[in-house]
Short mmCIF file of C-alpha atoms in Angstrom, two decimals:
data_model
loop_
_atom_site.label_atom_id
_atom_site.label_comp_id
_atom_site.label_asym_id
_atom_site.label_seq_id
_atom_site.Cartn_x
_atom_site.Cartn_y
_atom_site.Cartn_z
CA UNK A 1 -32.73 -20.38 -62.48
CA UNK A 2 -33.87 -24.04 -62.33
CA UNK A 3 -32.93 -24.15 -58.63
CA UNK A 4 -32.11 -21.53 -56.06
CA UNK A 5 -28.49 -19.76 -55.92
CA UNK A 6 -28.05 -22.20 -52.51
CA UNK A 7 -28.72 -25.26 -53.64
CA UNK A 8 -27.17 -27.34 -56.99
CA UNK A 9 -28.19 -29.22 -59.70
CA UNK A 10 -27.18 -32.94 -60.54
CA UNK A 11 -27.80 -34.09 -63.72
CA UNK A 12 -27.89 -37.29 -64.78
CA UNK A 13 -26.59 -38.01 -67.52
CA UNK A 14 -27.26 -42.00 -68.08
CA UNK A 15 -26.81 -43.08 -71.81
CA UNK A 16 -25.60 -45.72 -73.81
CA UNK A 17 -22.67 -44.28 -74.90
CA UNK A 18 -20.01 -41.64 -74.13
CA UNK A 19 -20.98 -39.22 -77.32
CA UNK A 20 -24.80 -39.18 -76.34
CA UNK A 21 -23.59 -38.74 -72.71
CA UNK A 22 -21.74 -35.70 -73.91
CA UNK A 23 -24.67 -34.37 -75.29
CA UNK A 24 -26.80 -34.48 -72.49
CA UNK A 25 -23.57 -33.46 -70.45
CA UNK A 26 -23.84 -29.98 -72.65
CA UNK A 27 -27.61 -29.61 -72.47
CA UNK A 28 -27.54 -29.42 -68.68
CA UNK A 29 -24.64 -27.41 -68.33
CA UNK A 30 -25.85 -24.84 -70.69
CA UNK A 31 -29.43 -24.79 -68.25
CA UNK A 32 -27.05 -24.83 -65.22
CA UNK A 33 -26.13 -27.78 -63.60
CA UNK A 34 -23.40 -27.52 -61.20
CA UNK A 35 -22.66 -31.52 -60.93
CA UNK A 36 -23.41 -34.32 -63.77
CA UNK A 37 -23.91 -37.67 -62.34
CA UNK A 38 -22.76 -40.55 -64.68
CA UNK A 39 -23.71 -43.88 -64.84
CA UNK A 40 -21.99 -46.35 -66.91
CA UNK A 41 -23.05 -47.02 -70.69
CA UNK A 42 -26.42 -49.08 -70.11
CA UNK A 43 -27.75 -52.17 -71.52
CA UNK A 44 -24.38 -54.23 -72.80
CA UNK A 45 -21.84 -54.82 -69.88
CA UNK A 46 -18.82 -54.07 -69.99
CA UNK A 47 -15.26 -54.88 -68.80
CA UNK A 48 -13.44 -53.09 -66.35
CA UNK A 49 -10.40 -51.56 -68.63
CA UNK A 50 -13.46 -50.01 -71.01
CA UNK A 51 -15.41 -49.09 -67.89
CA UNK A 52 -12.56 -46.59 -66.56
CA UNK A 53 -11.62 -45.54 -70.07
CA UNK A 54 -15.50 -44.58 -70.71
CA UNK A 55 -15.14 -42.17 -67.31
CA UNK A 56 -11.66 -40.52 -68.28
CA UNK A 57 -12.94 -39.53 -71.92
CA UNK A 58 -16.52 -38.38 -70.29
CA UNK A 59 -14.81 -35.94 -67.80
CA UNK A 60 -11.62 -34.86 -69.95
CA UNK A 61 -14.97 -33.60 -72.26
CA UNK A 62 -16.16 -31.49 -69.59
CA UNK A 63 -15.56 -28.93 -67.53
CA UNK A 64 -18.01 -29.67 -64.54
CA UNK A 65 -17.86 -32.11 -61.97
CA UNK A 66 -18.71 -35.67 -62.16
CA UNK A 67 -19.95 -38.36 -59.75
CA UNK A 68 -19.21 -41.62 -60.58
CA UNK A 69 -22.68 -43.50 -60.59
CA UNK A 70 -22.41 -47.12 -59.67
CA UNK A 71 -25.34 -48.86 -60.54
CA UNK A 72 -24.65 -52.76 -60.79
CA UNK A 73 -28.19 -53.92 -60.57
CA UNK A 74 -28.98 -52.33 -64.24
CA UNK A 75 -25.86 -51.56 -66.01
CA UNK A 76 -22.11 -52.35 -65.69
CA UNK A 77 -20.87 -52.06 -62.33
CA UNK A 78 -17.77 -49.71 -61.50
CA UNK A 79 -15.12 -52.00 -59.67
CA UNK A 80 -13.55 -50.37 -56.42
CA UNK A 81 -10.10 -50.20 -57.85
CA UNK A 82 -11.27 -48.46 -60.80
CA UNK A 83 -13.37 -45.91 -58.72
CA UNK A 84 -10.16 -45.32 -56.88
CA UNK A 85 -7.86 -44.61 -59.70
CA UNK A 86 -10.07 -42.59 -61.04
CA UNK A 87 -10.39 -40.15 -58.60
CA UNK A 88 -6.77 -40.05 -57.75
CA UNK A 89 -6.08 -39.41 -60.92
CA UNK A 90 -8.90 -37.42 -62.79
CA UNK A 91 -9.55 -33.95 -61.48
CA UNK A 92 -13.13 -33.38 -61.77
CA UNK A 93 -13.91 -36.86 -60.60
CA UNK A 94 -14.98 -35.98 -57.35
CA UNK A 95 -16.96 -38.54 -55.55
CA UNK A 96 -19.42 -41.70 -56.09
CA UNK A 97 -22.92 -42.60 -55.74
CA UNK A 98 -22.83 -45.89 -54.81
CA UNK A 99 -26.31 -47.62 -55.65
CA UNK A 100 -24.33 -51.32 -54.94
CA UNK A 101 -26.02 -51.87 -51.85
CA UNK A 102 -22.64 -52.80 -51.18
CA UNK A 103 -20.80 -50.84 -48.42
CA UNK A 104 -17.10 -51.51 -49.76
CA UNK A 105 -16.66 -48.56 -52.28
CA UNK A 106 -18.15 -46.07 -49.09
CA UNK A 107 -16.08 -47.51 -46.81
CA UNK A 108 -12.26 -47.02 -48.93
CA UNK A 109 -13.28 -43.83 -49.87
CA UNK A 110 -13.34 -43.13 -46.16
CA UNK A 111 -10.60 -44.77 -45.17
CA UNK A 112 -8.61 -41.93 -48.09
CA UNK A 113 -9.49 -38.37 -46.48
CA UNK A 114 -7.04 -37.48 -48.89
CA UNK A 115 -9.27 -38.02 -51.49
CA UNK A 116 -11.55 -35.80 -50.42
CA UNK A 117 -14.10 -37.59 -52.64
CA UNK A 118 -18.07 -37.24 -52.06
CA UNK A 119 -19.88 -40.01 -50.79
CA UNK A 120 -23.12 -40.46 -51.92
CA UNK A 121 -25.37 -43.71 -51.12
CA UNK A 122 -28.28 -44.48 -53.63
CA UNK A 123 -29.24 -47.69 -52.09
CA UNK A 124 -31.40 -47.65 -49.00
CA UNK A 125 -31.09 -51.39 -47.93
CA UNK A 126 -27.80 -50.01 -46.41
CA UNK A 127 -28.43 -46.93 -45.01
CA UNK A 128 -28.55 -47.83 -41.37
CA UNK A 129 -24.78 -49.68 -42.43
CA UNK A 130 -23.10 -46.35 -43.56
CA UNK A 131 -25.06 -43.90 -41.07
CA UNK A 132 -23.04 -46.40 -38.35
CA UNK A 133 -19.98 -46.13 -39.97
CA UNK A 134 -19.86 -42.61 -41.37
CA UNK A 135 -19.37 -43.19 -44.55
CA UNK A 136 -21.69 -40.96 -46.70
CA UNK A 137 -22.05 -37.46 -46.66
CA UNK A 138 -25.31 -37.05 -48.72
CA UNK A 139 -28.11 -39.70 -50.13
CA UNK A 140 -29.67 -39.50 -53.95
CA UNK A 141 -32.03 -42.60 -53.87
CA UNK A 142 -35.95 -43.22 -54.99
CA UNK A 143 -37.28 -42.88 -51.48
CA UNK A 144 -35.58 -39.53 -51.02
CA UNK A 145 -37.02 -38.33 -53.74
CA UNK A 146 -40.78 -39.21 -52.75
CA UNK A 147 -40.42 -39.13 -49.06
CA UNK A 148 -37.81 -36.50 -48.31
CA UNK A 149 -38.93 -36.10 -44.81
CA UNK A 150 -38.03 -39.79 -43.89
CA UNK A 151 -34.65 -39.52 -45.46
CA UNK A 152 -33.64 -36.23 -43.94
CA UNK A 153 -34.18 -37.30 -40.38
CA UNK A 154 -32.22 -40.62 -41.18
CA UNK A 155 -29.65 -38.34 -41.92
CA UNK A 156 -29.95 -35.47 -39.64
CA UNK A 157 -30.39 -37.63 -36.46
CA UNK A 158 -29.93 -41.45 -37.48
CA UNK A 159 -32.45 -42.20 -35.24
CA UNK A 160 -33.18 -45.73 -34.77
CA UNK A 161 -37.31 -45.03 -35.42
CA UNK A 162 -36.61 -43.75 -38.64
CA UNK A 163 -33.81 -45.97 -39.84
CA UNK A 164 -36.52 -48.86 -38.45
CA UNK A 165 -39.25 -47.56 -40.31
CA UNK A 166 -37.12 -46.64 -43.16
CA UNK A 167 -36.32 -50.59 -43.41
CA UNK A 168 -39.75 -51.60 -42.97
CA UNK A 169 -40.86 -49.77 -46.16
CA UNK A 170 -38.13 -51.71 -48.09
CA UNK A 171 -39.23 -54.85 -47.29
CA UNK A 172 -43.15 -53.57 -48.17
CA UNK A 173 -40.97 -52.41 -52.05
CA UNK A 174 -39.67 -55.99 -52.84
CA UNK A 175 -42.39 -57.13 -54.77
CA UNK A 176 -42.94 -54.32 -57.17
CA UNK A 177 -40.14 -53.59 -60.08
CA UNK A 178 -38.39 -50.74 -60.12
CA UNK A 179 -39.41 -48.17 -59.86
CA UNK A 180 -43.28 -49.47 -59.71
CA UNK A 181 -43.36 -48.95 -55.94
CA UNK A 182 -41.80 -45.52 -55.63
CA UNK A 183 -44.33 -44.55 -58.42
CA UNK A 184 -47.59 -45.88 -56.07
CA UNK A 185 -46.00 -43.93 -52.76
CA UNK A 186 -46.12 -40.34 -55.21
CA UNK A 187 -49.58 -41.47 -55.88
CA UNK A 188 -50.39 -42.21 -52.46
CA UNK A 189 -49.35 -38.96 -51.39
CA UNK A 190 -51.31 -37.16 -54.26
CA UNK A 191 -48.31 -36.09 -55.90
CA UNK A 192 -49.28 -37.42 -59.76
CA UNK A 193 -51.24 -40.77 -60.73
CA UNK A 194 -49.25 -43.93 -60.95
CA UNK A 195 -48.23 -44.95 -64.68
CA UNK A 196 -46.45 -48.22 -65.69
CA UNK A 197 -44.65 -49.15 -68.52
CA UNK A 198 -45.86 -52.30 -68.88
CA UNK A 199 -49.29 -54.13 -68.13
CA UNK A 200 -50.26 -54.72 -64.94
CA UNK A 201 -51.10 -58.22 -64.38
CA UNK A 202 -54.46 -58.95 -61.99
CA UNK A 203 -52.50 -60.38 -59.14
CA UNK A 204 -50.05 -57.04 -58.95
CA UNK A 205 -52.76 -55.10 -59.30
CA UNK A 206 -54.25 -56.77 -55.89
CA UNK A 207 -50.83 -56.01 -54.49
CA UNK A 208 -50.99 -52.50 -55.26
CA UNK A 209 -54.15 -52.03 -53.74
CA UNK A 210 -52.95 -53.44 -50.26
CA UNK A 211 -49.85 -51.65 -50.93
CA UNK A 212 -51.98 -48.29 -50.80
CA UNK A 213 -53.84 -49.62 -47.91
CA UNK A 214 -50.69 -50.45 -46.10
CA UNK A 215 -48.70 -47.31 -46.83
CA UNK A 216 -52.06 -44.73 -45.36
CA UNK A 217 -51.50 -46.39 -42.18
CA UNK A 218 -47.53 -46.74 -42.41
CA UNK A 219 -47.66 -43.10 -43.82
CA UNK A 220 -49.30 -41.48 -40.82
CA UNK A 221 -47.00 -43.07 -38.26
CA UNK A 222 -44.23 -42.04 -40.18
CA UNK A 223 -45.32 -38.22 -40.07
CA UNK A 224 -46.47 -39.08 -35.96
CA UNK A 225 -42.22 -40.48 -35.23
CA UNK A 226 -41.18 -37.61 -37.06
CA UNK A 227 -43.17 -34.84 -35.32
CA UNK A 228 -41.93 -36.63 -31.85
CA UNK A 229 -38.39 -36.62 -33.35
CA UNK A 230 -38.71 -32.66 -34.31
CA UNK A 231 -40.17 -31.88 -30.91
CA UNK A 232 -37.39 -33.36 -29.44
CA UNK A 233 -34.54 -31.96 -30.65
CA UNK A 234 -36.54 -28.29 -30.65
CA UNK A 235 -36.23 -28.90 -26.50
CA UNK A 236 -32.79 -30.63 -26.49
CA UNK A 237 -31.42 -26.81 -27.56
#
């Protein structure tokens, strides 16, 4: 098994179009993923009426679930009344991750309990919005992926040190593209060596090197909040 019996595996299946979506949609399923996450067809937007039609043909195609994955910043965005219909209407549409930075999309699904949709952010710059307003159940984002600890106690406690520090990183992430900065934090942490796709110009590489300087200090604070955090709920039980 890829992952254990307890836990499941999203796939993403990002692509830019339905039939090599499908494909990938197989692949996984065959190796065991329980959930495929789908973004809309990349490069070429799109208009709405296409958008929904592309998610109703994806999931009639396959028997596992499907997050919608709304990802305006680098393909077609998924309009709220289209997310809506959809999972009214299409069984094994069953939630959103909702990478907007936008907190309207969170916030209707919400407000419909009926729904019983899954609400997944994938944009940090509003995590400390939807943690306030309970409107996510889960978060799939770059940070999570390469600091897990800092996202889990945003989640588990929404402590205002972590949410704080959590913010503070963003800002330190604004001047490197996507996902150049997440890529120097893995690196950081000794996790693999930092590759780009493109040449790196001789004023960001002097930003990456106060980035790494920046992040060792940030880094151990981080772990010094966290241990505090953990020590306190231990004696709060």
């Amino acid at each position: 098994a890829i992952v254990p019996n307890d836990r499941l595996l999203l796939a993403g299946v990002g692509a830019p179009d339905v039939q090599s979506a499908l494909r990938l949609a197989g692949r996984f399923q065959a190796a065991g993923a329980d959930v495929l996450l789908a973004p809309t067809p990349h490069f070429f937007p799109y208009p709405a009426g296409e958008i929904e039609e592309y998610y109703r043909v994806f999931a009639a195609a396959t028997a596992l679930p499907v997050l919608i994955y709304n990802l305006p910043s680098f393909t077609s965005g998924v309009p709220l009344p289209v997310v809506l219909r959809l999972i009214e209407s299409v069984p094994n549409i069953v939630g959103v991750k909702d990478s907007s930075g936008e907190t309207a999309i969170l916030r209707a699904l919400t407000e419909r309990p009926d729904l019983a949709a899954r609400r997944i952010i994938g944009n940090d710059n509003v995590f400390r919005a939807v943690l306030d307003g309970g409107l996510v159940d889960g978060c799939i984002s770059g940070v999570a992926g390469v600091l897990p600890e800092l996202t889990i106690a945003c989640l588990q406690s929404a402590s205002d040190p972590a949410l704080a520090l959590l913010e503070e990183l963003i800002l330190r992430l604004g001047p490197f593209p996507t996902p150049w900065g997440l890529k120097l934090m893995a690196e950081a942490r000794g996790f693999f060596p930092a590759r780009h796709a493109m040449p790196v110009s001789s004023g960001m590489q002097s930003e990456m090197r106060e980035f790494h300087e920046w992040f060792a200090n940030w880094w151990t604070a981080v772990l010094a909040v966290l241990a505090t955090s953990s020590e306190a709920t231990l004696g709060s039980r």
